């Protein structure tokens, strides 16, 4: 009876708690971790290392979300756009009375009656099965206008904790009505753009999206059905692991470490768990979440849902608590223990954006240097570019992206180049490889199987594959297996996925059998990733294939990763050589190369900078050639130390084929320069999101590059016939006469004095300027500080969404200034729906300048308001958010918010606005709808006289991350640095037929790796026998068994003896009463 | 079952003894504390015996007494170094001077017990230098003291460590003691420490 009572009470308790916590308790949906919400500030950061898992539900939701975004992005053509959303609603007349403990219904009602001293109120009756149990709340009905009196009366009673308004959570279908753009199409027929420019314009799209809402709805259903259907086949079957199992390879003898949430003891799926250790502050080795069990299952489960290497030695490292908290310091100690234990393969289904956590990054390098193959999940932040997670974005780590079972890149899979190298350089290729990460079956937390999605799932698939492959290598050859050689085997065995580029799929999807064949005859060597650069190979070689090179363009950089499996440390010797295949065209291109001074651990980079020189100014066509360089590895195997190392075995000749597409320089108006230099982001500093509503992702961490989160804008501009260059240096380093437009989008950096002067001059002489500002208000900045649980310190933003004081310095010459009001809201402009998501507005503009004035919510006041102030009413004010003006030969267009062109958390796009700006620059005329909305500043300026100019945040830490400011709080600027000087390689012609070389080098195939046969006399793999299982381990198991058997016998004996004496002894089996009670009330 | 009372008692007692013995064996095998303690004690014994034998040969550092890389079959070394390697005798050399045959640093171009760039706290700028310096015979006493005092450095530390080189390798690695605010080093320059003290806390202002 007591047990029943206990159970019933816990059900009752759950039923009370569940409505509030149902979303946090979802056992599968693990997204971001660690930062405990703090009620007063902007909560939840994802700086932390995040467990990268999605439940099927999440996937569905994110697909929905993405669909919705896309359908919105694909413009106003769709008549109306349906999407579902959650909404909480306050129920006016219902009040929640919360007691200080759990009481029976009668008791609760009597408390209420005494509190109200006889006054009658209606108590909402409960008709659920839990009603008979004790509870800590009741719902009361009384009219809204009498609330104060009732609340006071009730809260005076000592048994009543508080009285709250009842809330209801509604899921509703949202209709976003957008206008049909009939008039707009007239507009586009004005044809002030080159003909291909209108590909993405709304009017033209209309024909394709017939009855668009039905269309989207229909495809939605299709997609979710596809997800379900794909569950059928186990992932090990898809990758044909059974072929290797049948040969006797099951991961035996390989130590695989799983850094995760732990594993329950004696899980039925695992037969070879060698070690479980806990590195967290929770005293438990068990998995409370199921994440770690699932991951371990994908690698090494031996029952039900099979893992890849069921006989591998499994080492469990618990580095995440059940609250999903984890710290760098826990990882450091756990990693050290893994080195001590001589782990072979290590899976990290985790990731976070902080690649500047140097202790962690250094430690991961140290792991690789010790020969541990690190496999990690690339992240679940796709389909946005620039979302790679650390440590998967490190060169030495195998970074794994996810696909579905139909071999499409999964939406959630993070992608885009690494952003470490910005602004001066260009990112490296990542992920390295992709594999199944959507709806994969793996071990459940106690037994049985479940289905999960996420790169957290893809990572252990590869870790399992690596472990299995490792065990196929005969013992005497295992010293040739290291992080580089295993990565080579995977990447060269991979199958490329059609239709997606290398920044989404890396080398392609894993092919276990192909990689096994490669490993069978593998010889340590050095390789490159990507293995070539081809401007003609679309879409794989995006973005290289998306824009040809031309004279006066900014240098194009290809950052190629070197994998050298011969030795952990090696270097490039001599000078690389550029070998064009044609004497004439080879002269048109200037190539310079920078590379890592030491290739360590196992990996390094070689960055190739390509520019077209004056000789090629008129050339249109293809230039073929390759870059040659030599890697000197450490010698191994020579007899004495006197012997020199100049053995040719340790010199690897490397070739990087290049195929460059060249055109004559485009016209000035077609050319846009993107300012990368003045973008700062997280890490290293706390640069807040440009949209203040995105509380669960408060950091600006995507790099702000046209090939990361501004990729859609780039594609749009390219489709419209513009050419976009990236400036990774100060403004003093470009020739403005080449460019029609300079775009400064959402800049966080300060400007050098020389830059301010140069831009003022350049605009007078005909350069046009597009500036997208963002919110900036020091009060708001104070408010959005938060306590970062990961670094255990307060984070205060170093700028607002953009550095408006710095932008005001730049715009001062143009008589333009932004104010400190932070606005937010929907409005219409040029007959389109627009969303202003946390942005700034003008307080100053040239009198004849044209501006757009709209009434928008004062979001700043809403954020900084006193929380106890109940009388606060959201305010709206008229703000000038967009403006244009001419200055001599150049023009300036300024808009107050970058959210509508930034792919991160975009809600409503406004690429059309950028295109309109560019149109205006070129034609001097504005589209009619647009000019109708604009007014002259002189007519409206009186409204904005009282708004203050934003001041730099006193004591801000910007100087620590700035390239412009001198360290310290003085806000002094450094002298502008010199522009980069490239040292060009002299071309050395290769007198060979272009056809033969370029074909063999460039036409894509899985190019074979150099190989030797490990086992010449015995090349048949069938003859490799699995290793006998560990002797000692079996012995100790026997001992344990015997001891248990003996114990059992003894117990039986003792019990028999006892029964002899006391036949009638009764054993009470009761829960102490006090305990049940205590459990519930806490 | 017509056994006598004595016989039955005898069987009962013997079964009980067998059980007791096997339980004690089992306990010995599995108790991690016991195991750790044993490991720690054997490590201390090992370190102090080495100290004694070297006490007789006082000019240890200069003449590489116990170190003849040509005779030794196999040297453990620090493996991971970018440019430098330290072998199990505490000799540090450039990677190219490591003997391929056994993994020891060669006689030429190697320095034993190299401490340049280590500060008075016992923290060094490079991992390899830290290991080399830590191997210094004078440091042994401090290491022994550390092992005796440390209840558990990390829970499982002593199980896998057999001698001073192992201990130095582990001690010199950056660990939870090396960081402040989790994502920065306490001392970004001298972050590899063989001493008991954590690196000096440096504020980067």
PDB file of N, CA and C in Angstrom, chain A residues 277 327-329 332-333 336-337 339-340 354 357-359 362-363 366 369-370 568-569 598 600 634-639 641-642 645 790-793 957 960 1040 1043 1046 1050 1053, chain B residues 12 15 19 22-23 25-26 29 70 78-83 95-96 99-101 106-108 154-157 160-161 170 173-176 179 181-185 191 204-205:
ATOM      1  N   UNK A 277      35.229   6.094 -16.286  1.00  0.00           N
ATOM      2  CA  UNK A 277      35.722   7.098 -15.350  1.00  0.00           C
ATOM      3  C   UNK A 277      34.826   8.320 -15.397  1.00  0.00           C
ATOM      4  N   UNK A 327      33.159  21.476 -18.349  1.00  0.00           N
ATOM      5  CA  UNK A 327      34.155  22.537 -18.330  1.00  0.00           C
ATOM      6  C   UNK A 327      35.421  22.086 -19.030  1.00  0.00           C
ATOM      7  N   UNK A 328      36.146  23.066 -19.557  1.00  0.00           N
ATOM      8  CA  UNK A 328      37.433  22.783 -20.176  1.00  0.00           C
ATOM      9  C   UNK A 328      38.342  22.011 -19.233  1.00  0.00           C
ATOM     10  N   UNK A 329      38.356  22.407 -17.946  1.00  0.00           N
ATOM     11  CA  UNK A 329      39.302  21.772 -17.021  1.00  0.00           C
ATOM     12  C   UNK A 329      39.004  20.281 -16.847  1.00  0.00           C
ATOM     13  N   UNK A 332      40.546  18.631 -19.830  1.00  0.00           N
ATOM     14  CA  UNK A 332      42.014  18.567 -19.804  1.00  0.00           C
ATOM     15  C   UNK A 332      42.471  17.344 -19.019  1.00  0.00           C
ATOM     16  N   UNK A 333      41.901  17.147 -17.835  1.00  0.00           N
ATOM     17  CA  UNK A 333      42.317  16.003 -17.017  1.00  0.00           C
ATOM     18  C   UNK A 333      41.921  14.681 -17.670  1.00  0.00           C
ATOM     19  N   UNK A 336      44.267  13.922 -20.478  1.00  0.00           N
ATOM     20  CA  UNK A 336      45.553  13.435 -19.984  1.00  0.00           C
ATOM     21  C   UNK A 336      45.475  11.949 -19.646  1.00  0.00           C
ATOM     22  N   UNK A 337      44.368  11.565 -19.042  1.00  0.00           N
ATOM     23  CA  UNK A 337      44.193  10.161 -18.678  1.00  0.00           C
ATOM     24  C   UNK A 337      44.101   9.298 -19.932  1.00  0.00           C
ATOM     25  N   UNK A 339      45.647   9.891 -22.726  1.00  0.00           N
ATOM     26  CA  UNK A 339      47.016   9.732 -23.234  1.00  0.00           C
ATOM     27  C   UNK A 339      47.723   8.646 -22.434  1.00  0.00           C
ATOM     28  N   UNK A 340      47.550   8.714 -21.125  1.00  0.00           N
ATOM     29  CA  UNK A 340      48.157   7.736 -20.233  1.00  0.00           C
ATOM     30  C   UNK A 340      47.693   6.314 -20.580  1.00  0.00           C
ATOM     31  N   UNK A 354      33.753  28.171 -29.479  1.00  0.00           N
ATOM     32  CA  UNK A 354      34.950  28.863 -28.982  1.00  0.00           C
ATOM     33  C   UNK A 354      36.230  28.168 -29.417  1.00  0.00           C
ATOM     34  N   UNK A 357      39.556  28.860 -27.180  1.00  0.00           N
ATOM     35  CA  UNK A 357      39.782  28.262 -25.868  1.00  0.00           C
ATOM     36  C   UNK A 357      41.128  27.546 -25.967  1.00  0.00           C
ATOM     37  N   UNK A 358      42.216  28.310 -25.863  1.00  0.00           N
ATOM     38  CA  UNK A 358      43.540  27.747 -26.164  1.00  0.00           C
ATOM     39  C   UNK A 358      43.913  26.526 -25.340  1.00  0.00           C
ATOM     40  N   UNK A 359      43.624  26.486 -24.032  1.00  0.00           N
ATOM     41  CA  UNK A 359      43.985  25.263 -23.319  1.00  0.00           C
ATOM     42  C   UNK A 359      43.347  24.018 -23.928  1.00  0.00           C
ATOM     43  N   UNK A 362      44.925  23.448 -27.604  1.00  0.00           N
ATOM     44  CA  UNK A 362      46.286  22.907 -27.460  1.00  0.00           C
ATOM     45  C   UNK A 362      46.245  21.444 -27.048  1.00  0.00           C
ATOM     46  N   UNK A 363      45.314  21.129 -26.135  1.00  0.00           N
ATOM     47  CA  UNK A 363      45.242  19.760 -25.625  1.00  0.00           C
ATOM     48  C   UNK A 363      44.803  18.800 -26.735  1.00  0.00           C
ATOM     49  N   UNK A 366      47.701  18.095 -28.728  1.00  0.00           N
ATOM     50  CA  UNK A 366      48.572  17.188 -27.975  1.00  0.00           C
ATOM     51  C   UNK A 366      48.084  15.746 -28.121  1.00  0.00           C
ATOM     52  N   UNK A 369      49.025  14.578 -31.491  1.00  0.00           N
ATOM     53  CA  UNK A 369      50.474  14.390 -31.548  1.00  0.00           C
ATOM     54  C   UNK A 369      50.873  13.080 -30.887  1.00  0.00           C
ATOM     55  N   UNK A 370      50.078  12.633 -29.931  1.00  0.00           N
ATOM     56  CA  UNK A 370      50.336  11.348 -29.288  1.00  0.00           C
ATOM     57  C   UNK A 370      49.728  10.181 -30.059  1.00  0.00           C
ATOM     58  N   UNK A 568      54.901  12.910 -37.233  1.00  0.00           N
ATOM     59  CA  UNK A 568      54.020  13.852 -36.539  1.00  0.00           C
ATOM     60  C   UNK A 568      54.447  15.289 -36.807  1.00  0.00           C
ATOM     61  N   UNK A 569      55.737  15.476 -37.038  1.00  0.00           N
ATOM     62  CA  UNK A 569      56.238  16.816 -37.286  1.00  0.00           C
ATOM     63  C   UNK A 569      57.051  16.807 -38.573  1.00  0.00           C
ATOM     64  N   UNK A 598      55.900  24.737 -39.435  1.00  0.00           N
ATOM     65  CA  UNK A 598      56.070  23.320 -39.097  1.00  0.00           C
ATOM     66  C   UNK A 598      54.719  22.630 -39.242  1.00  0.00           C
ATOM     67  N   UNK A 600      52.496  20.242 -37.954  1.00  0.00           N
ATOM     68  CA  UNK A 600      52.382  19.556 -36.656  1.00  0.00           C
ATOM     69  C   UNK A 600      51.030  19.847 -36.088  1.00  0.00           C
ATOM     70  N   UNK A 634      60.357  13.476 -40.860  1.00  0.00           N
ATOM     71  CA  UNK A 634      61.435  12.928 -40.053  1.00  0.00           C
ATOM     72  C   UNK A 634      61.838  11.562 -40.573  1.00  0.00           C
ATOM     73  N   UNK A 635      63.102  11.292 -40.441  1.00  0.00           N
ATOM     74  CA  UNK A 635      63.539   9.967 -40.855  1.00  0.00           C
ATOM     75  C   UNK A 635      63.094   8.967 -39.801  1.00  0.00           C
ATOM     76  N   UNK A 636      62.822   7.792 -40.271  1.00  0.00           N
ATOM     77  CA  UNK A 636      62.598   6.719 -39.299  1.00  0.00           C
ATOM     78  C   UNK A 636      63.302   5.490 -39.838  1.00  0.00           C
ATOM     79  N   UNK A 637      63.998   4.807 -39.002  1.00  0.00           N
ATOM     80  CA  UNK A 637      64.579   3.540 -39.408  1.00  0.00           C
ATOM     81  C   UNK A 637      66.064   3.565 -39.729  1.00  0.00           C
ATOM     82  N   UNK A 638      66.706   4.751 -39.787  1.00  0.00           N
ATOM     83  CA  UNK A 638      68.136   4.748 -40.088  1.00  0.00           C
ATOM     84  C   UNK A 638      68.896   4.227 -38.867  1.00  0.00           C
ATOM     85  N   UNK A 639      70.097   3.700 -39.104  1.00  0.00           N
ATOM     86  CA  UNK A 639      70.758   2.922 -38.064  1.00  0.00           C
ATOM     87  C   UNK A 639      71.405   3.783 -36.975  1.00  0.00           C
ATOM     88  N   UNK A 641      72.994   7.724 -35.437  1.00  0.00           N
ATOM     89  CA  UNK A 641      72.710   9.142 -35.470  1.00  0.00           C
ATOM     90  C   UNK A 641      73.669   9.908 -36.360  1.00  0.00           C
ATOM     91  N   UNK A 642      74.763   9.256 -36.787  1.00  0.00           N
ATOM     92  CA  UNK A 642      75.692   9.938 -37.674  1.00  0.00           C
ATOM     93  C   UNK A 642      75.118  10.062 -39.085  1.00  0.00           C
ATOM     94  N   UNK A 645      69.993  12.736 -42.812  1.00  0.00           N
ATOM     95  CA  UNK A 645      68.572  12.500 -43.034  1.00  0.00           C
ATOM     96  C   UNK A 645      68.140  12.817 -44.459  1.00  0.00           C
ATOM     97  N   UNK A 790      30.532  28.860 -18.402  1.00  0.00           N
ATOM     98  CA  UNK A 790      31.686  28.152 -18.944  1.00  0.00           C
ATOM     99  C   UNK A 790      32.991  28.766 -18.510  1.00  0.00           C
ATOM    100  N   UNK A 791      33.034  30.091 -18.537  1.00  0.00           N
ATOM    101  CA  UNK A 791      34.265  30.758 -18.140  1.00  0.00           C
ATOM    102  C   UNK A 791      34.133  31.283 -16.717  1.00  0.00           C
ATOM    103  N   UNK A 792      32.983  31.044 -16.122  1.00  0.00           N
ATOM    104  CA  UNK A 792      32.693  31.470 -14.758  1.00  0.00           C
ATOM    105  C   UNK A 792      33.013  32.941 -14.557  1.00  0.00           C
ATOM    106  N   UNK A 793      32.560  33.771 -15.457  1.00  0.00           N
ATOM    107  CA  UNK A 793      32.716  35.210 -15.281  1.00  0.00           C
ATOM    108  C   UNK A 793      31.602  35.946 -16.011  1.00  0.00           C
ATOM    109  N   UNK A 957      35.996  46.495 -23.264  1.00  0.00           N
ATOM    110  CA  UNK A 957      37.210  45.708 -23.486  1.00  0.00           C
ATOM    111  C   UNK A 957      37.561  45.585 -24.968  1.00  0.00           C
ATOM    112  N   UNK A 960      41.035  44.928 -26.404  1.00  0.00           N
ATOM    113  CA  UNK A 960      41.694  43.619 -26.321  1.00  0.00           C
ATOM    114  C   UNK A 960      41.566  42.823 -27.603  1.00  0.00           C
ATOM    115  N   UNK A1040      35.683 -13.777 -10.560  1.00  0.00           N
ATOM    116  CA  UNK A1040      34.485 -13.085 -10.091  1.00  0.00           C
ATOM    117  C   UNK A1040      33.313 -14.051 -10.066  1.00  0.00           C
ATOM    118  N   UNK A1043      33.609 -16.510  -7.202  1.00  0.00           N
ATOM    119  CA  UNK A1043      33.347 -15.867  -5.924  1.00  0.00           C
ATOM    120  C   UNK A1043      31.854 -15.721  -5.730  1.00  0.00           C
ATOM    121  N   UNK A1046      30.280 -18.993  -4.956  1.00  0.00           N
ATOM    122  CA  UNK A1046      30.564 -19.392  -3.580  1.00  0.00           C
ATOM    123  C   UNK A1046      29.704 -18.614  -2.610  1.00  0.00           C
ATOM    124  N   UNK A1050      26.988 -19.984   0.060  1.00  0.00           N
ATOM    125  CA  UNK A1050      27.091 -19.660   1.476  1.00  0.00           C
ATOM    126  C   UNK A1050      25.791 -19.065   1.979  1.00  0.00           C
ATOM    127  N   UNK A1053      23.213 -21.603   2.338  1.00  0.00           N
ATOM    128  CA  UNK A1053      23.501 -22.395   3.517  1.00  0.00           C
ATOM    129  C   UNK A1053      23.025 -21.686   4.777  1.00  0.00           C
TER     130      UNK A1053
ATOM    131  N   UNK B  12      30.353 -27.019   6.848  1.00  0.00           N
ATOM    132  CA  UNK B  12      29.914 -25.622   6.924  1.00  0.00           C
ATOM    133  C   UNK B  12      31.084 -24.692   7.113  1.00  0.00           C
ATOM    134  N   UNK B  15      33.393 -24.468   4.004  1.00  0.00           N
ATOM    135  CA  UNK B  15      32.784 -23.649   2.956  1.00  0.00           C
ATOM    136  C   UNK B  15      32.932 -22.181   3.303  1.00  0.00           C
ATOM    137  N   UNK B  19      34.901 -19.256   1.251  1.00  0.00           N
ATOM    138  CA  UNK B  19      34.233 -18.028   0.831  1.00  0.00           C
ATOM    139  C   UNK B  19      35.008 -16.810   1.300  1.00  0.00           C
ATOM    140  N   UNK B  22      38.057 -16.323  -0.845  1.00  0.00           N
ATOM    141  CA  UNK B  22      37.799 -15.810  -2.195  1.00  0.00           C
ATOM    142  C   UNK B  22      37.318 -14.361  -2.154  1.00  0.00           C
ATOM    143  N   UNK B  23      36.555 -14.044  -1.120  1.00  0.00           N
ATOM    144  CA  UNK B  23      36.111 -12.652  -1.005  1.00  0.00           C
ATOM    145  C   UNK B  23      37.313 -11.731  -0.834  1.00  0.00           C
ATOM    146  N   UNK B  25      40.323 -12.238  -1.867  1.00  0.00           N
ATOM    147  CA  UNK B  25      41.021 -12.123  -3.167  1.00  0.00           C
ATOM    148  C   UNK B  25      40.295 -11.123  -4.056  1.00  0.00           C
ATOM    149  N   UNK B  26      38.990 -11.290  -4.052  1.00  0.00           N
ATOM    150  CA  UNK B  26      38.163 -10.440  -4.895  1.00  0.00           C
ATOM    151  C   UNK B  26      38.335  -8.969  -4.501  1.00  0.00           C
ATOM    152  N   UNK B  29      41.501  -7.558  -5.664  1.00  0.00           N
ATOM    153  CA  UNK B  29      41.557  -7.329  -7.101  1.00  0.00           C
ATOM    154  C   UNK B  29      40.820  -6.079  -7.511  1.00  0.00           C
ATOM    155  N   UNK B  70      73.482   4.024 -27.279  1.00  0.00           N
ATOM    156  CA  UNK B  70      73.823   2.997 -28.272  1.00  0.00           C
ATOM    157  C   UNK B  70      73.485   1.593 -27.772  1.00  0.00           C
ATOM    158  N   UNK B  78      58.985  11.628 -25.242  1.00  0.00           N
ATOM    159  CA  UNK B  78      57.770  12.447 -25.118  1.00  0.00           C
ATOM    160  C   UNK B  78      56.866  12.409 -26.350  1.00  0.00           C
ATOM    161  N   UNK B  79      57.287  11.793 -27.422  1.00  0.00           N
ATOM    162  CA  UNK B  79      56.491  11.525 -28.619  1.00  0.00           C
ATOM    163  C   UNK B  79      55.947  12.775 -29.317  1.00  0.00           C
ATOM    164  N   UNK B  80      55.317  13.675 -28.549  1.00  0.00           N
ATOM    165  CA  UNK B  80      54.432  14.650 -29.159  1.00  0.00           C
ATOM    166  C   UNK B  80      55.106  15.908 -29.677  1.00  0.00           C
ATOM    167  N   UNK B  81      56.390  16.109 -29.323  1.00  0.00           N
ATOM    168  CA  UNK B  81      57.011  17.418 -29.531  1.00  0.00           C
ATOM    169  C   UNK B  81      56.943  17.944 -30.953  1.00  0.00           C
ATOM    170  N   UNK B  82      56.805  19.252 -31.042  1.00  0.00           N
ATOM    171  CA  UNK B  82      56.771  19.902 -32.343  1.00  0.00           C
ATOM    172  C   UNK B  82      58.180  19.921 -32.932  1.00  0.00           C
ATOM    173  N   UNK B  83      59.144  20.340 -32.112  1.00  0.00           N
ATOM    174  CA  UNK B  83      60.521  20.399 -32.593  1.00  0.00           C
ATOM    175  C   UNK B  83      61.479  19.616 -31.704  1.00  0.00           C
ATOM    176  N   UNK B  95      64.197  17.003 -32.714  1.00  0.00           N
ATOM    177  CA  UNK B  95      63.578  15.775 -33.233  1.00  0.00           C
ATOM    178  C   UNK B  95      64.511  15.025 -34.157  1.00  0.00           C
ATOM    179  N   UNK B  96      65.262  15.758 -34.981  1.00  0.00           N
ATOM    180  CA  UNK B  96      66.107  15.053 -35.956  1.00  0.00           C
ATOM    181  C   UNK B  96      67.271  14.336 -35.289  1.00  0.00           C
ATOM    182  N   UNK B  99      67.487   9.045 -32.039  1.00  0.00           N
ATOM    183  CA  UNK B  99      67.957   7.847 -32.736  1.00  0.00           C
ATOM    184  C   UNK B  99      66.762   7.033 -33.215  1.00  0.00           C
ATOM    185  N   UNK B 100      66.776   6.710 -34.481  1.00  0.00           N
ATOM    186  CA  UNK B 100      65.636   5.981 -35.023  1.00  0.00           C
ATOM    187  C   UNK B 100      65.577   4.568 -34.501  1.00  0.00           C
ATOM    188  N   UNK B 101      66.752   4.049 -34.132  1.00  0.00           N
ATOM    189  CA  UNK B 101      66.778   2.646 -33.724  1.00  0.00           C
ATOM    190  C   UNK B 101      66.099   2.425 -32.381  1.00  0.00           C
ATOM    191  N   UNK B 106      70.340  11.129 -29.173  1.00  0.00           N
ATOM    192  CA  UNK B 106      71.723  10.725 -29.407  1.00  0.00           C
ATOM    193  C   UNK B 106      72.643  11.376 -28.395  1.00  0.00           C
ATOM    194  N   UNK B 107      73.896  10.907 -28.381  1.00  0.00           N
ATOM    195  CA  UNK B 107      74.842  11.486 -27.429  1.00  0.00           C
ATOM    196  C   UNK B 107      75.146  12.931 -27.768  1.00  0.00           C
ATOM    197  N   UNK B 108      75.340  13.169 -29.067  1.00  0.00           N
ATOM    198  CA  UNK B 108      75.610  14.535 -29.499  1.00  0.00           C
ATOM    199  C   UNK B 108      74.314  15.355 -29.485  1.00  0.00           C
ATOM    200  N   UNK B 154      44.606  12.884  -9.729  1.00  0.00           N
ATOM    201  CA  UNK B 154      43.286  12.627 -10.286  1.00  0.00           C
ATOM    202  C   UNK B 154      43.022  11.188  -9.904  1.00  0.00           C
ATOM    203  N   UNK B 155      41.820  10.833  -9.839  1.00  0.00           N
ATOM    204  CA  UNK B 155      41.405   9.571  -9.254  1.00  0.00           C
ATOM    205  C   UNK B 155      42.247   8.366  -9.701  1.00  0.00           C
ATOM    206  N   UNK B 156      42.593   8.365 -10.969  1.00  0.00           N
ATOM    207  CA  UNK B 156      43.134   7.128 -11.541  1.00  0.00           C
ATOM    208  C   UNK B 156      44.602   7.257 -11.893  1.00  0.00           C
ATOM    209  N   UNK B 157      45.205   8.276 -11.347  1.00  0.00           N
ATOM    210  CA  UNK B 157      46.518   8.693 -11.786  1.00  0.00           C
ATOM    211  C   UNK B 157      47.588   7.634 -11.569  1.00  0.00           C
ATOM    212  N   UNK B 160      48.580   3.995 -13.591  1.00  0.00           N
ATOM    213  CA  UNK B 160      49.279   3.819 -14.862  1.00  0.00           C
ATOM    214  C   UNK B 160      50.707   4.343 -14.826  1.00  0.00           C
ATOM    215  N   UNK B 161      51.187   4.710 -13.645  1.00  0.00           N
ATOM    216  CA  UNK B 161      52.503   5.331 -13.573  1.00  0.00           C
ATOM    217  C   UNK B 161      53.483   4.417 -12.870  1.00  0.00           C
ATOM    218  N   UNK B 170      53.285  13.046 -16.955  1.00  0.00           N
ATOM    219  CA  UNK B 170      51.933  13.389 -16.519  1.00  0.00           C
ATOM    220  C   UNK B 170      51.892  14.731 -15.809  1.00  0.00           C
ATOM    221  N   UNK B 173      52.067  17.844 -18.218  1.00  0.00           N
ATOM    222  CA  UNK B 173      50.949  18.171 -19.114  1.00  0.00           C
ATOM    223  C   UNK B 173      50.087  19.266 -18.493  1.00  0.00           C
ATOM    224  N   UNK B 174      49.529  20.108 -19.344  1.00  0.00           N
ATOM    225  CA  UNK B 174      48.589  21.106 -18.834  1.00  0.00           C
ATOM    226  C   UNK B 174      47.358  20.366 -18.325  1.00  0.00           C
ATOM    227  N   UNK B 175      46.781  20.855 -17.255  1.00  0.00           N
ATOM    228  CA  UNK B 175      45.646  20.167 -16.652  1.00  0.00           C
ATOM    229  C   UNK B 175      44.659  21.190 -16.107  1.00  0.00           C
ATOM    230  N   UNK B 176      43.717  20.702 -15.337  1.00  0.00           N
ATOM    231  CA  UNK B 176      42.734  21.615 -14.744  1.00  0.00           C
ATOM    232  C   UNK B 176      43.408  22.673 -13.876  1.00  0.00           C
ATOM    233  N   UNK B 179      44.443  26.373 -15.791  1.00  0.00           N
ATOM    234  CA  UNK B 179      43.556  27.343 -16.417  1.00  0.00           C
ATOM    235  C   UNK B 179      42.868  28.268 -15.420  1.00  0.00           C
ATOM    236  N   UNK B 181      39.349  30.892 -15.614  1.00  0.00           N
ATOM    237  CA  UNK B 181      38.169  31.149 -16.452  1.00  0.00           C
ATOM    238  C   UNK B 181      37.987  30.065 -17.503  1.00  0.00           C
ATOM    239  N   UNK B 182      38.509  28.892 -17.233  1.00  0.00           N
ATOM    240  CA  UNK B 182      38.377  27.727 -18.105  1.00  0.00           C
ATOM    241  C   UNK B 182      39.034  27.888 -19.468  1.00  0.00           C
ATOM    242  N   UNK B 183      38.883  29.030 -20.119  1.00  0.00           N
ATOM    243  CA  UNK B 183      39.382  29.085 -21.495  1.00  0.00           C
ATOM    244  C   UNK B 183      40.670  29.887 -21.660  1.00  0.00           C
ATOM    245  N   UNK B 184      41.340  30.226 -20.543  1.00  0.00           N
ATOM    246  CA  UNK B 184      42.652  30.865 -20.671  1.00  0.00           C
ATOM    247  C   UNK B 184      43.626  30.207 -19.699  1.00  0.00           C
ATOM    248  N   UNK B 185      44.913  30.241 -20.070  1.00  0.00           N
ATOM    249  CA  UNK B 185      45.932  29.708 -19.170  1.00  0.00           C
ATOM    250  C   UNK B 185      46.169  30.684 -18.034  1.00  0.00           C
ATOM    251  N   UNK B 191      53.463  27.468 -18.868  1.00  0.00           N
ATOM    252  CA  UNK B 191      52.255  26.731 -18.498  1.00  0.00           C
ATOM    253  C   UNK B 191      52.509  25.270 -18.152  1.00  0.00           C
ATOM    254  N   UNK B 204      45.990  39.391 -17.966  1.00  0.00           N
ATOM    255  CA  UNK B 204      46.393  39.975 -19.258  1.00  0.00           C
ATOM    256  C   UNK B 204      45.738  41.335 -19.472  1.00  0.00           C
ATOM    257  N   UNK B 205      46.237  42.283 -18.749  1.00  0.00           N
ATOM    258  CA  UNK B 205      45.697  43.643 -18.936  1.00  0.00           C
ATOM    259  C   UNK B 205      46.742  44.508 -19.582  1.00  0.00           C
TER     260      UNK B 205
END
